[in-house]
XYZ file of N, CA and C in Angstrom:
450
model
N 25.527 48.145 -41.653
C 25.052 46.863 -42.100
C 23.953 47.086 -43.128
N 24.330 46.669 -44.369
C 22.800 46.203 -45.226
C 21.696 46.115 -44.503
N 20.517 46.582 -45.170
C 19.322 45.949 -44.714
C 19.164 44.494 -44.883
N 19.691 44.073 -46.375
C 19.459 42.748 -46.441
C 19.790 42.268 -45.548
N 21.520 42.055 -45.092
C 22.502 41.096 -44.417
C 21.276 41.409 -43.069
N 20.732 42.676 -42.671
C 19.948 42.690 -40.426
C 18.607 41.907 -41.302
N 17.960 41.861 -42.097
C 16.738 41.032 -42.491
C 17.530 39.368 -42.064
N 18.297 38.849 -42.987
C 18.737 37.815 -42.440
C 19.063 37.739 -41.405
N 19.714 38.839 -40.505
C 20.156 38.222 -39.074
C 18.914 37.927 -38.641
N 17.856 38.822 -38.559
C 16.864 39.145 -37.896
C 15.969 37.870 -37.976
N 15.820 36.865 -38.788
C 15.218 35.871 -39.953
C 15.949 34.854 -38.909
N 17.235 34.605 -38.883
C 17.719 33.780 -38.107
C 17.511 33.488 -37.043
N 17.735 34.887 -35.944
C 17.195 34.867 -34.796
C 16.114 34.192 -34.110
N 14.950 34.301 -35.390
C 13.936 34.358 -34.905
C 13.730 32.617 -35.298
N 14.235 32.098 -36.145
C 14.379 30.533 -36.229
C 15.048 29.703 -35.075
N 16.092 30.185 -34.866
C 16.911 29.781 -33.821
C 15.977 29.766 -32.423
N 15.829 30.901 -32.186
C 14.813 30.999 -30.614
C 12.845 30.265 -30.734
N 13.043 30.238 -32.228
C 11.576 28.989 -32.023
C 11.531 28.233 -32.075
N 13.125 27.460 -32.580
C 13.525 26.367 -32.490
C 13.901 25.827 -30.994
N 13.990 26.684 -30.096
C 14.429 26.267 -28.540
C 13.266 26.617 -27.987
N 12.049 27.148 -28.383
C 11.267 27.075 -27.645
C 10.535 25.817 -28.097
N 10.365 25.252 -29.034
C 9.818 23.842 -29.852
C 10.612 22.895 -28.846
N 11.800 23.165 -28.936
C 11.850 21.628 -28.071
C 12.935 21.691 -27.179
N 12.268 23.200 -26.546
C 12.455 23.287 -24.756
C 13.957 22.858 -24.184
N 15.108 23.227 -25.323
C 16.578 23.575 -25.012
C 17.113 24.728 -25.485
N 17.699 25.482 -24.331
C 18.404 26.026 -24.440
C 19.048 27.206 -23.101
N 19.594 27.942 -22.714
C 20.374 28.550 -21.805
C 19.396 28.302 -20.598
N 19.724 27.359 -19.529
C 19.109 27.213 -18.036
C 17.353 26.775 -18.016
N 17.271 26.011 -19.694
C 16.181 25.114 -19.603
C 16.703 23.842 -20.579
N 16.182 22.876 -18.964
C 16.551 21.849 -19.408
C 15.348 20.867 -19.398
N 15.485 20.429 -20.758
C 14.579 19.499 -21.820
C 13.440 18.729 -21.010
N 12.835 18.921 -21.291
C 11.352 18.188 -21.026
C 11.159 16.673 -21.290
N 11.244 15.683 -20.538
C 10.933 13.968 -20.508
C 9.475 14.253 -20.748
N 9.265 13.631 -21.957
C 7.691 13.240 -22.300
C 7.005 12.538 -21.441
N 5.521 13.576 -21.377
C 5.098 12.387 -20.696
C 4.177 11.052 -20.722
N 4.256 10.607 -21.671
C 4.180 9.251 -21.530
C 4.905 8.225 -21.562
N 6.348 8.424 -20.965
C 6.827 7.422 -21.139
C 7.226 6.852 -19.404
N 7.265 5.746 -19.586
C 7.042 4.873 -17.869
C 8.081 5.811 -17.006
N 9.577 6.208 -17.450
C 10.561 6.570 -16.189
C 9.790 7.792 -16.142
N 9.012 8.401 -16.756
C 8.117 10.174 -16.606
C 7.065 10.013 -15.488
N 6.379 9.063 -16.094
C 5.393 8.305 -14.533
C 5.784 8.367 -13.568
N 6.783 6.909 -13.477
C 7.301 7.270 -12.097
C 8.074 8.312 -11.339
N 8.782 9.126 -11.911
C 9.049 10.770 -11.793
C 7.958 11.315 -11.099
N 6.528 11.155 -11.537
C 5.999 11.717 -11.308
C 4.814 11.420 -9.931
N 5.222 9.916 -10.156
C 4.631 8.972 -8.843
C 5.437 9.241 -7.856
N 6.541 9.585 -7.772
C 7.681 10.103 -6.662
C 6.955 11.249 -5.935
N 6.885 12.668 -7.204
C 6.799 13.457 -6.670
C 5.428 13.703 -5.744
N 4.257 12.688 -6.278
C 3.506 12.881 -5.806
C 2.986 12.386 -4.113
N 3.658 11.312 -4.095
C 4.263 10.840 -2.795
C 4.935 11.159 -1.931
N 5.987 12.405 -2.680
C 6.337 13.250 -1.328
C 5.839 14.383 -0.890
N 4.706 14.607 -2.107
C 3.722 15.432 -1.292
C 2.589 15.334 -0.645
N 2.440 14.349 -0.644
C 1.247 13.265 0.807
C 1.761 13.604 1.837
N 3.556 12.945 1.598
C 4.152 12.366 3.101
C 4.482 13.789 3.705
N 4.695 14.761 2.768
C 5.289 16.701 3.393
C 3.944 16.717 4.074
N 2.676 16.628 3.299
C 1.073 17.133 4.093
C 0.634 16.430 5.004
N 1.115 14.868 5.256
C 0.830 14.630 6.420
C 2.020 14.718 7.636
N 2.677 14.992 7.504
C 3.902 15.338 8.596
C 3.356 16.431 8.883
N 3.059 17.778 8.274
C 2.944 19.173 8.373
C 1.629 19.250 8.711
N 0.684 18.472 9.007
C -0.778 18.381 9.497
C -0.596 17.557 10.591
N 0.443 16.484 10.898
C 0.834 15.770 12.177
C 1.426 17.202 13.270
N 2.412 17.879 13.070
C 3.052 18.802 13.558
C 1.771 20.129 14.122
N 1.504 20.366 13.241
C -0.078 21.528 13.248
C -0.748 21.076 14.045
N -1.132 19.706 13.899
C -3.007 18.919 14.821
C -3.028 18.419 15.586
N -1.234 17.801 15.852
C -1.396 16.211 16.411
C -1.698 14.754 15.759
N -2.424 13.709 16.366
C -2.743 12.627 15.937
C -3.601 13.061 14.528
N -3.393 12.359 13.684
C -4.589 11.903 11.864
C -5.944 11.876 12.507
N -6.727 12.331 11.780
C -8.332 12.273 12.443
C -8.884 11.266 11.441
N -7.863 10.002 11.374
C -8.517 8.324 10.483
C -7.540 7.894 11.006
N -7.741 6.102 11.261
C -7.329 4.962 11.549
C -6.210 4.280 10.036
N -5.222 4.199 10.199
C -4.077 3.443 9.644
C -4.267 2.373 9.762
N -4.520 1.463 8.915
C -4.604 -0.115 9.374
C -3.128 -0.631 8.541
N -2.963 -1.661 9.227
C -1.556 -2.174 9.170
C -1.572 -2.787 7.427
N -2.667 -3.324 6.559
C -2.600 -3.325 5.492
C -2.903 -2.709 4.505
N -2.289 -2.636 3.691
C -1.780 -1.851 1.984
C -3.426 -1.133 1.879
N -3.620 -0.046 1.841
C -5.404 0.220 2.028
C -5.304 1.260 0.540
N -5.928 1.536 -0.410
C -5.826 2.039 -1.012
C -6.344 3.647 -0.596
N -5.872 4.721 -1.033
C -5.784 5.841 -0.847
C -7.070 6.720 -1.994
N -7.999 6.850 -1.357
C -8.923 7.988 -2.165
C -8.899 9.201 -2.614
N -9.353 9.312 -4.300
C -8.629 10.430 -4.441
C -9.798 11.522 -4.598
N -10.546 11.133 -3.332
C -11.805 12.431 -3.509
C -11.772 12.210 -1.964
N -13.526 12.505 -1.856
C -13.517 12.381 -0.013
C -14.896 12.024 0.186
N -15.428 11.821 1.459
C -15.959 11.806 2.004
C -16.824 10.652 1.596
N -18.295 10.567 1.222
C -19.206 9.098 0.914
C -18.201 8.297 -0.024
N -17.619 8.863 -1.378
C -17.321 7.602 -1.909
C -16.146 6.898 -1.554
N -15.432 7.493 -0.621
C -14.217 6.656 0.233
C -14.843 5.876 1.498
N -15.914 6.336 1.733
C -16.303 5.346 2.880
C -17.385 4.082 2.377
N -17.884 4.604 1.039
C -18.480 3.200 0.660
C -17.562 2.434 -0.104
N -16.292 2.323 -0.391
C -15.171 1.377 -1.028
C -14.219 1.337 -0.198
N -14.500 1.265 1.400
C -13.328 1.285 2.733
C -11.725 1.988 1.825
N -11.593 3.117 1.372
C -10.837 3.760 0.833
C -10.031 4.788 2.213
N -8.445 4.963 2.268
C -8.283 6.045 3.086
C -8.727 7.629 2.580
N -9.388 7.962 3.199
C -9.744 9.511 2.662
C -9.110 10.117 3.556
N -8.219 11.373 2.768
C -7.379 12.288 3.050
C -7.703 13.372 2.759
N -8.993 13.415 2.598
C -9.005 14.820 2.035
C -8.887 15.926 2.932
N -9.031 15.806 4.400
C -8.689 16.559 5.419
C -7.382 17.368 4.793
N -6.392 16.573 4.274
C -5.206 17.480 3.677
C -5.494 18.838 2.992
N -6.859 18.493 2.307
C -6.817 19.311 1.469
C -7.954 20.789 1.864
N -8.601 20.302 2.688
C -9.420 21.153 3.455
C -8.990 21.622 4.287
N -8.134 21.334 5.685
C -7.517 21.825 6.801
C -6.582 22.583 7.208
N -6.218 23.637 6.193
C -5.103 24.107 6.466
C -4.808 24.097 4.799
N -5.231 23.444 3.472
C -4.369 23.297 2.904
C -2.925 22.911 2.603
N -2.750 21.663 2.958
C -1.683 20.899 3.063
C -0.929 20.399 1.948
N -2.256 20.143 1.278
C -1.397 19.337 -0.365
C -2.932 20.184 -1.349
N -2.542 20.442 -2.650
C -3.669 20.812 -3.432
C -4.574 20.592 -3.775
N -4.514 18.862 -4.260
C -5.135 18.218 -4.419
C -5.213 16.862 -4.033
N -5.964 16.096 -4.031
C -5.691 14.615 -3.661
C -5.142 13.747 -5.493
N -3.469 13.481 -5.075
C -3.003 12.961 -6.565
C -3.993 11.329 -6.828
N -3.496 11.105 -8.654
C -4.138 10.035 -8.746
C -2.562 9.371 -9.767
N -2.690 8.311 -9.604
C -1.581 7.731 -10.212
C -1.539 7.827 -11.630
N -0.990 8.289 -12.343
C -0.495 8.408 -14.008
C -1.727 7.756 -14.765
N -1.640 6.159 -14.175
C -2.194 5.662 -15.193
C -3.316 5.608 -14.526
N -4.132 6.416 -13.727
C -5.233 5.820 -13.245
C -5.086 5.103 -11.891
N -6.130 5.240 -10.977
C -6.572 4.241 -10.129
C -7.084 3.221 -10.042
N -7.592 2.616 -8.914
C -8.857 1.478 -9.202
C -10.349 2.111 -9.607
N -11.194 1.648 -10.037
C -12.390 2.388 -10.353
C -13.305 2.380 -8.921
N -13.683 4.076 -9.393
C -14.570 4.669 -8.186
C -13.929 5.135 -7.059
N -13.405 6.423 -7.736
C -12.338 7.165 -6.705
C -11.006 6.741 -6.010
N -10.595 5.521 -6.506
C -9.517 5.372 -6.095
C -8.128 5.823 -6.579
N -7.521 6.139 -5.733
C -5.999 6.593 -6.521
C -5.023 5.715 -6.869
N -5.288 4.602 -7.089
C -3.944 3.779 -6.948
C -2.652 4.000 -6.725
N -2.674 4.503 -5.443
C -1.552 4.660 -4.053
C -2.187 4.170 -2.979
N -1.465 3.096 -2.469
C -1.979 2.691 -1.678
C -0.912 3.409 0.121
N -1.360 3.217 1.480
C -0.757 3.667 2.439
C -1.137 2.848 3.898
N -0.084 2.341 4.363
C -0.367 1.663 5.617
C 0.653 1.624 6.642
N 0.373 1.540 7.896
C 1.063 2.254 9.357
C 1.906 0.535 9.293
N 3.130 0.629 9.445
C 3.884 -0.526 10.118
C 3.743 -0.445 11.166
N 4.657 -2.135 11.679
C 4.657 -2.560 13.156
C 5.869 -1.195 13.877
N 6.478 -0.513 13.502
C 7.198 0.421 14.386
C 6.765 1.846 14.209
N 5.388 1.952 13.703
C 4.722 3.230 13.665
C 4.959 3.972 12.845
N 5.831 3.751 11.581
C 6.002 4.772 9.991
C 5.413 4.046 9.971
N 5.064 5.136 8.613
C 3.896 5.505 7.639
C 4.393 4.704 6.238
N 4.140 3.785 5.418
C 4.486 3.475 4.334
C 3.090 4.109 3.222
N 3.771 4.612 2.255
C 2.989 4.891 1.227
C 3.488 4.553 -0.442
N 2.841 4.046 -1.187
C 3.548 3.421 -2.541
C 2.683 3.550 -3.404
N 2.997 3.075 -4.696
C 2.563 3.386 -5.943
C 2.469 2.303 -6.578
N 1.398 1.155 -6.778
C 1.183 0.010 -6.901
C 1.184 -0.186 -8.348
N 1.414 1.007 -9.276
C 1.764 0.973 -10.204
C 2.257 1.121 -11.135
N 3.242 1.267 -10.026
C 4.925 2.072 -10.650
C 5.548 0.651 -11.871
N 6.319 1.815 -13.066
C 6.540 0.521 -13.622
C 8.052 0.389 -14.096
N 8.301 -0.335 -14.841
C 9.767 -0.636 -15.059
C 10.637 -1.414 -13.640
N 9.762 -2.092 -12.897
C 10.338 -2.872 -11.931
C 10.722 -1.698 -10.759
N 9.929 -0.888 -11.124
C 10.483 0.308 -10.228
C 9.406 0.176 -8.585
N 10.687 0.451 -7.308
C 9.796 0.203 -6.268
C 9.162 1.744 -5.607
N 8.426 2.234 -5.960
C 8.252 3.961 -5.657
C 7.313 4.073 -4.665
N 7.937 4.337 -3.339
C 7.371 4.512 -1.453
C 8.008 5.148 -1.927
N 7.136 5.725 -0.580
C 8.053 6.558 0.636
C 7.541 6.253 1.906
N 8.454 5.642 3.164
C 8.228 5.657 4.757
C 8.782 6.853 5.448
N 7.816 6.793 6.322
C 7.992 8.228 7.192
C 7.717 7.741 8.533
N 8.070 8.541 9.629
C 7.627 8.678 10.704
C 6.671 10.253 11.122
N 5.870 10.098 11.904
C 4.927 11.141 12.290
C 5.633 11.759 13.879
């Protein structure tokens, strides 16, 4: 082979594979949903909800009973701990994140919470004892829980 003709292959190659790394297609990677757009959110409000509901099942199983009170209404979920969830009656979970390491962090919803540590996820115990947890600001008419039992 020419040098010229392997300079061009070589030239190509190297367009081709920065071109799939630019915009994240090609052999067993599949394309990246931006994220700002609402169905990416809620993607991402999903995932973060089933990793509450995995850390508190897997800290129910480990401890026994939650060491906090479930009240039967929509309570918003704190996404820190300790004083500033108890001066905005917030559920603090951060036990998840201290006890065992259950979940990494305490999530906060895409777009933000309520102000002053809140996550806007809210979580409350029904009348047959699951756990409902949701995303009050899921969008595109989208309804994003998850219920569990303990």
């Amino acid at each position: 082979m020419r040098p010229r003709n392997l300079f061009f292959c070589v030239l190509a190659g190297i367009g081709v594979g920065g071109l799939m790394i630019l915009t994240h297609v090609g052999p067993g990677m599949p394309p990246l949903q931006p994220a700002s757009t609402p169905s990416y959110r809620n993607v991402q409000r999903h995932q973060m909800l089933s990793a509450l509901s995995s850390g508190l099942q897997q800290y129910y199983k480990d401890h026994g009973p939650l060491p906090i009170t479930l009240s039967s209404l929509d309570t918003q979920i704190c996404d820190s701990y300790g004083v500033p969830c108890q001066t905005k009656n917030y559920v603090d979970l951060g036990f998840l994140t201290t006890a065992g390491d259950y979940i990494s962090n305490l999530p906060q919803d895409p777009l933000g919470g309520d102000i002053y540590a809140g996550s806007g996820f809210y979580i409350a115990k029904l009348p047959d004892g699951s756990i409902r947890i949701k995303a009050a600001k899921a969008e595109l008419g989208a309804n994003v829980q998850t219920t569990f039992k303990l």
